[in-house]
mmCIF file of C-alpha atoms in Angstrom:
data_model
loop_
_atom_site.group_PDB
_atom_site.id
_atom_site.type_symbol
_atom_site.label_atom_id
_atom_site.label_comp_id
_atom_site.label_asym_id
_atom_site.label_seq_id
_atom_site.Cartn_x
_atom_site.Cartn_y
_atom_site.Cartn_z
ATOM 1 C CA UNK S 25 195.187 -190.453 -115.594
ATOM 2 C CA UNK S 26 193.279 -191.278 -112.393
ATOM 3 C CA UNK S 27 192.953 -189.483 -109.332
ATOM 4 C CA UNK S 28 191.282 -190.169 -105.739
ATOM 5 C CA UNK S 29 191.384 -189.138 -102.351
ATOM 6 C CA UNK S 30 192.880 -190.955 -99.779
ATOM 7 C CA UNK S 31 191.105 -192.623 -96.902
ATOM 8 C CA UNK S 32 192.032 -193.740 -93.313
ATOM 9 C CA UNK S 33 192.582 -197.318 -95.266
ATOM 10 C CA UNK S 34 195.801 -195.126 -96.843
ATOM 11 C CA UNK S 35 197.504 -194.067 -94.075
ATOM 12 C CA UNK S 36 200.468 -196.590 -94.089
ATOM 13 C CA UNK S 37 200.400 -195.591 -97.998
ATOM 14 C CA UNK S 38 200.283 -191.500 -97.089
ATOM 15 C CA UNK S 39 203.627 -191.936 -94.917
ATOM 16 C CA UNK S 40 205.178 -193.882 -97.676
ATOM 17 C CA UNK S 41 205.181 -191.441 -100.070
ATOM 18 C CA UNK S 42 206.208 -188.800 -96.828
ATOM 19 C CA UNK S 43 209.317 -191.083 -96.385
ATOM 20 C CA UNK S 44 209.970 -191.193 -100.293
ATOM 21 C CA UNK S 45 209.497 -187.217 -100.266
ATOM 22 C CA UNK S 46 211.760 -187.046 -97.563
ATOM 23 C CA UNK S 47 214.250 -189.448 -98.798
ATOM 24 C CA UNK S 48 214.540 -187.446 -102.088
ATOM 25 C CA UNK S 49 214.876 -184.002 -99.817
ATOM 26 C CA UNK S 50 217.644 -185.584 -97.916
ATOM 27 C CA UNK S 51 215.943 -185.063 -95.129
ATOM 28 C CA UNK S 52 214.379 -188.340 -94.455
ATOM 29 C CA UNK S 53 215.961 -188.018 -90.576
ATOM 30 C CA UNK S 54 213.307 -185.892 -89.590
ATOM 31 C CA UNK S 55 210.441 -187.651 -89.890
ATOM 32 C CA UNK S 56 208.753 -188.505 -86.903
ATOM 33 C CA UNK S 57 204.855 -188.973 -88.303
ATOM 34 C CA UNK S 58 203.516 -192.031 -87.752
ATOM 35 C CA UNK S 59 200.349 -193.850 -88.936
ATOM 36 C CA UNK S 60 198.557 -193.142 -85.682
ATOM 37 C CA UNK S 61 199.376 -189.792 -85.600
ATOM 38 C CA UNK S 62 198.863 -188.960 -89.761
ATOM 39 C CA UNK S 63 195.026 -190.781 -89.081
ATOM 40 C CA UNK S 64 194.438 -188.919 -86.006
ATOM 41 C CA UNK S 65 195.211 -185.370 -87.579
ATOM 42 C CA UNK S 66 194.257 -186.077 -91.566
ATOM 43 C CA UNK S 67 191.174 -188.348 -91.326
ATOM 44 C CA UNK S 68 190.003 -187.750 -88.053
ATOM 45 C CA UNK S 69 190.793 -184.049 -87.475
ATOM 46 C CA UNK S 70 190.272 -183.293 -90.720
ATOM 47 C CA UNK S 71 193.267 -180.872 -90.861
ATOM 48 C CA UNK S 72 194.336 -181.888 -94.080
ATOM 49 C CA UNK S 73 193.491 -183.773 -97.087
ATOM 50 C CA UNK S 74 195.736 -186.493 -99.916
ATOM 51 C CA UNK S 75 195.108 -186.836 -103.127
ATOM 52 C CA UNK S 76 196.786 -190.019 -104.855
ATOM 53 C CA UNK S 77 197.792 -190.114 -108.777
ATOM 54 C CA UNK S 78 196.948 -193.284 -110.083
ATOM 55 C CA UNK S 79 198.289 -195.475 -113.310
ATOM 56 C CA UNK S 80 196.033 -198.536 -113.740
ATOM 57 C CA UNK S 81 194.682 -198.475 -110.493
ATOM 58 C CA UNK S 82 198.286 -197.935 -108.456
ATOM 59 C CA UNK S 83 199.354 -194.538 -106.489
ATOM 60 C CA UNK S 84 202.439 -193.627 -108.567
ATOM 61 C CA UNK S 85 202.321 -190.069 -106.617
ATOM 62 C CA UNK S 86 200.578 -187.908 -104.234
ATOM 63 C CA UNK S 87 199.686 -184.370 -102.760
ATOM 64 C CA UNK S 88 199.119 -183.255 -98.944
ATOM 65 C CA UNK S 89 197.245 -180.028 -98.846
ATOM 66 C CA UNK S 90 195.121 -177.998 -96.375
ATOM 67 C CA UNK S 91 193.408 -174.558 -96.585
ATOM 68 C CA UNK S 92 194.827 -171.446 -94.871
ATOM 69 C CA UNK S 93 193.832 -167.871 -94.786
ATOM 70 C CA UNK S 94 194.794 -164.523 -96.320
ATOM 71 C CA UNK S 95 193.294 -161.875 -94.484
ATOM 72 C CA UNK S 96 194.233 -159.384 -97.571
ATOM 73 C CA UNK S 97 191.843 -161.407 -99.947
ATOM 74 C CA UNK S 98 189.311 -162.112 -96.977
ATOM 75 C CA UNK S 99 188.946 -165.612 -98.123
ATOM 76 C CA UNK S 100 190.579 -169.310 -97.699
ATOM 77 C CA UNK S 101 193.544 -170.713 -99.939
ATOM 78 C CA UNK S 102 194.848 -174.079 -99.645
ATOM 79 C CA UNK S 103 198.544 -174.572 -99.053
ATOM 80 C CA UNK S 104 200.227 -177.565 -100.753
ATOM 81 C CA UNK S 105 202.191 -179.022 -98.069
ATOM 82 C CA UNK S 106 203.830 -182.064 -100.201
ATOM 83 C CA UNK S 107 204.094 -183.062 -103.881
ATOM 84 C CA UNK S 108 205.588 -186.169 -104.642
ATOM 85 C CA UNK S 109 205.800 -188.220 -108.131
ATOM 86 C CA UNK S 110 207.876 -191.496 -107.521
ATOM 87 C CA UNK S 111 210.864 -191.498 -109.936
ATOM 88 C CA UNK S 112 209.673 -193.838 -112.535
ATOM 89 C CA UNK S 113 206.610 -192.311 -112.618
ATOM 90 C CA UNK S 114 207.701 -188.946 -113.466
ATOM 91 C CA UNK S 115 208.041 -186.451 -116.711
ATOM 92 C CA UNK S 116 204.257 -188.467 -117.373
ATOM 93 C CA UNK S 117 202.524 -185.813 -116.202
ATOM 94 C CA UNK S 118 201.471 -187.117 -112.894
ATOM 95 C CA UNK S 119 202.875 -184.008 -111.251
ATOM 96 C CA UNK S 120 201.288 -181.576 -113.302
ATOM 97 C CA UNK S 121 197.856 -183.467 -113.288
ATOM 98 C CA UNK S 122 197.691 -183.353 -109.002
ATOM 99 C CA UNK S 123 198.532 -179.743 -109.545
ATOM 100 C CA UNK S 124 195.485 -179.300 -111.823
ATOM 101 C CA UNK S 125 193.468 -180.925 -109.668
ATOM 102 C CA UNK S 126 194.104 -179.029 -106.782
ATOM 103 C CA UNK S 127 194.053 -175.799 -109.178
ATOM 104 C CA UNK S 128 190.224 -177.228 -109.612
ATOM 105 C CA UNK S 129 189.441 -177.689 -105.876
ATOM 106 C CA UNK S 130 190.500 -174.622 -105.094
ATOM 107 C CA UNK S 131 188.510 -173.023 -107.795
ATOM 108 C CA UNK S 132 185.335 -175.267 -106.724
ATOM 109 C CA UNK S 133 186.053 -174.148 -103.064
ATOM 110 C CA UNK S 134 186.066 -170.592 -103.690
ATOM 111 C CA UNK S 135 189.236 -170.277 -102.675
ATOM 112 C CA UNK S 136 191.877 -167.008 -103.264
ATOM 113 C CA UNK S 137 195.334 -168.903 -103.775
ATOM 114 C CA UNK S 138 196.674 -172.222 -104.288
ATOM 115 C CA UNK S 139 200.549 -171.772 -102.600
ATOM 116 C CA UNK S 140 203.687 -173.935 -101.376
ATOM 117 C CA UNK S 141 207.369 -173.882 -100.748
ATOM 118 C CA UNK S 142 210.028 -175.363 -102.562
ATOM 119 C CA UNK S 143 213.744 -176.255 -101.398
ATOM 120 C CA UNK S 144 216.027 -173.614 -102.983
ATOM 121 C CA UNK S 145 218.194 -176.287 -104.328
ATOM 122 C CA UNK S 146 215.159 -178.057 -105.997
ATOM 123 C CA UNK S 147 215.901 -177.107 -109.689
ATOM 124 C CA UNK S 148 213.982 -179.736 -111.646
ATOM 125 C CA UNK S 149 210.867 -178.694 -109.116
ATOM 126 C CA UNK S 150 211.815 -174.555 -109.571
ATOM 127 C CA UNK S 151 211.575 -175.092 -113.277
ATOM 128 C CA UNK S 152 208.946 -177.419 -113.098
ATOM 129 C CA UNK S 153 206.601 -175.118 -110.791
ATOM 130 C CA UNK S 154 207.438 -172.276 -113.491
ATOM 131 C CA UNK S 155 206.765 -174.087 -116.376
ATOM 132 C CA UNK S 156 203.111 -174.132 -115.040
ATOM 133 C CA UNK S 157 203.203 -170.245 -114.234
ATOM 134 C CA UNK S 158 203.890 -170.380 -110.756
ATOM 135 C CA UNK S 159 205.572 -166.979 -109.288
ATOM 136 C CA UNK S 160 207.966 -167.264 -106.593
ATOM 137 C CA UNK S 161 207.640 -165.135 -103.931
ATOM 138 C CA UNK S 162 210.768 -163.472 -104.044
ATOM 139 C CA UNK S 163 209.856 -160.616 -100.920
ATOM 140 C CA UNK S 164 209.025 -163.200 -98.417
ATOM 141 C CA UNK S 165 210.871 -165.752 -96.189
ATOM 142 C CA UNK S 166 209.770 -168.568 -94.042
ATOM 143 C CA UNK S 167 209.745 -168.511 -90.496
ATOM 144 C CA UNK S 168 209.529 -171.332 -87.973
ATOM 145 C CA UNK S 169 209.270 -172.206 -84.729
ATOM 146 C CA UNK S 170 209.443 -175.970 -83.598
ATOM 147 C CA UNK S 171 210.488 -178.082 -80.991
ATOM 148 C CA UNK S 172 211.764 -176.615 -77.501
ATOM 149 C CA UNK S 173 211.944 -173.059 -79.340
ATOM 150 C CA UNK S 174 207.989 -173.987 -79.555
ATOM 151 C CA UNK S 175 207.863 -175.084 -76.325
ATOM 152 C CA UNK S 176 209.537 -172.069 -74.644
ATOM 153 C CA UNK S 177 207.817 -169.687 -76.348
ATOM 154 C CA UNK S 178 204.286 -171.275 -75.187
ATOM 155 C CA UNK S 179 205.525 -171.249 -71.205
ATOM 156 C CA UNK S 180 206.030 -167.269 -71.899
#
């Protein structure tokens, strides 16, 4: 199995495999990225970074991640935004390999945590994630603010 990063040349690739992820969450409707705006913030801002699986030389799957912060370790993480392994591609291991791989950059980075969300109703990914040793984080719940909520709260 062969991995790479992705570069600006990717970008209609990288909101693919958003669109597939989305699809599969059902929630395909909110997606509003667009290449322009994935280039300008991933390979121009440098506020995040892909990672493509490969089998014989094709992306079969990929991984969106970016570092945070935990104050309590004093050091960066990196917080796997998206994981995605299309269908026919999966139970090869593609999924578990990006995982490893980002296990090693974080390692390589110094970094305190590797950490991401999953969709409640996501059992094949719960078990999955498990399988691996992944703990869920059982005390905790995820806020957000978005939108005109966002908005508001900026104007004070």
């Amino acid at each position: 199995m062969d991995y790479r990063f992705a570069t600006p040349e990717d970008t209609p690739l990288i909101l693919y495999f958003i669109k597939e992820l989305a699809s599969y969450e059902k929630m395909l409707d909110e997606v509003v990225a667009d290449e322009a705006t994935l280039r300008e913030w991933i390979f121009e801002k440098k506020k995040a970074e892909v990672i493509f699986a490969l089998e014989n030389g094709k992306e079969v799957g990929f991984a969106l991640f970016f570092h945070n912060f935990s104050t309590f370790l004093g050091r960066a993480g990196i917080y796997l935004e998206d994981l995605f392994v299309m269908p026919e591609y999966r139970g090869k291991g593609y999924g578990k390999g990006l995982l490893k791989v980002l296990a090693q950059i974080t390692v390589e980075r110094g970094c305190g945590r590797l950490e991401w969300s999953c969709l409640d109703w996501n059992k094949p990914s719960i078990d999955f994630y498990l399988s691996l040793g992944a703990e869920p984080m059982k005390d905790w719940t995820v806020y957000r603010i978005s939108g005109d909520t966002l908005q508001e709260l900026a104007k004070g």
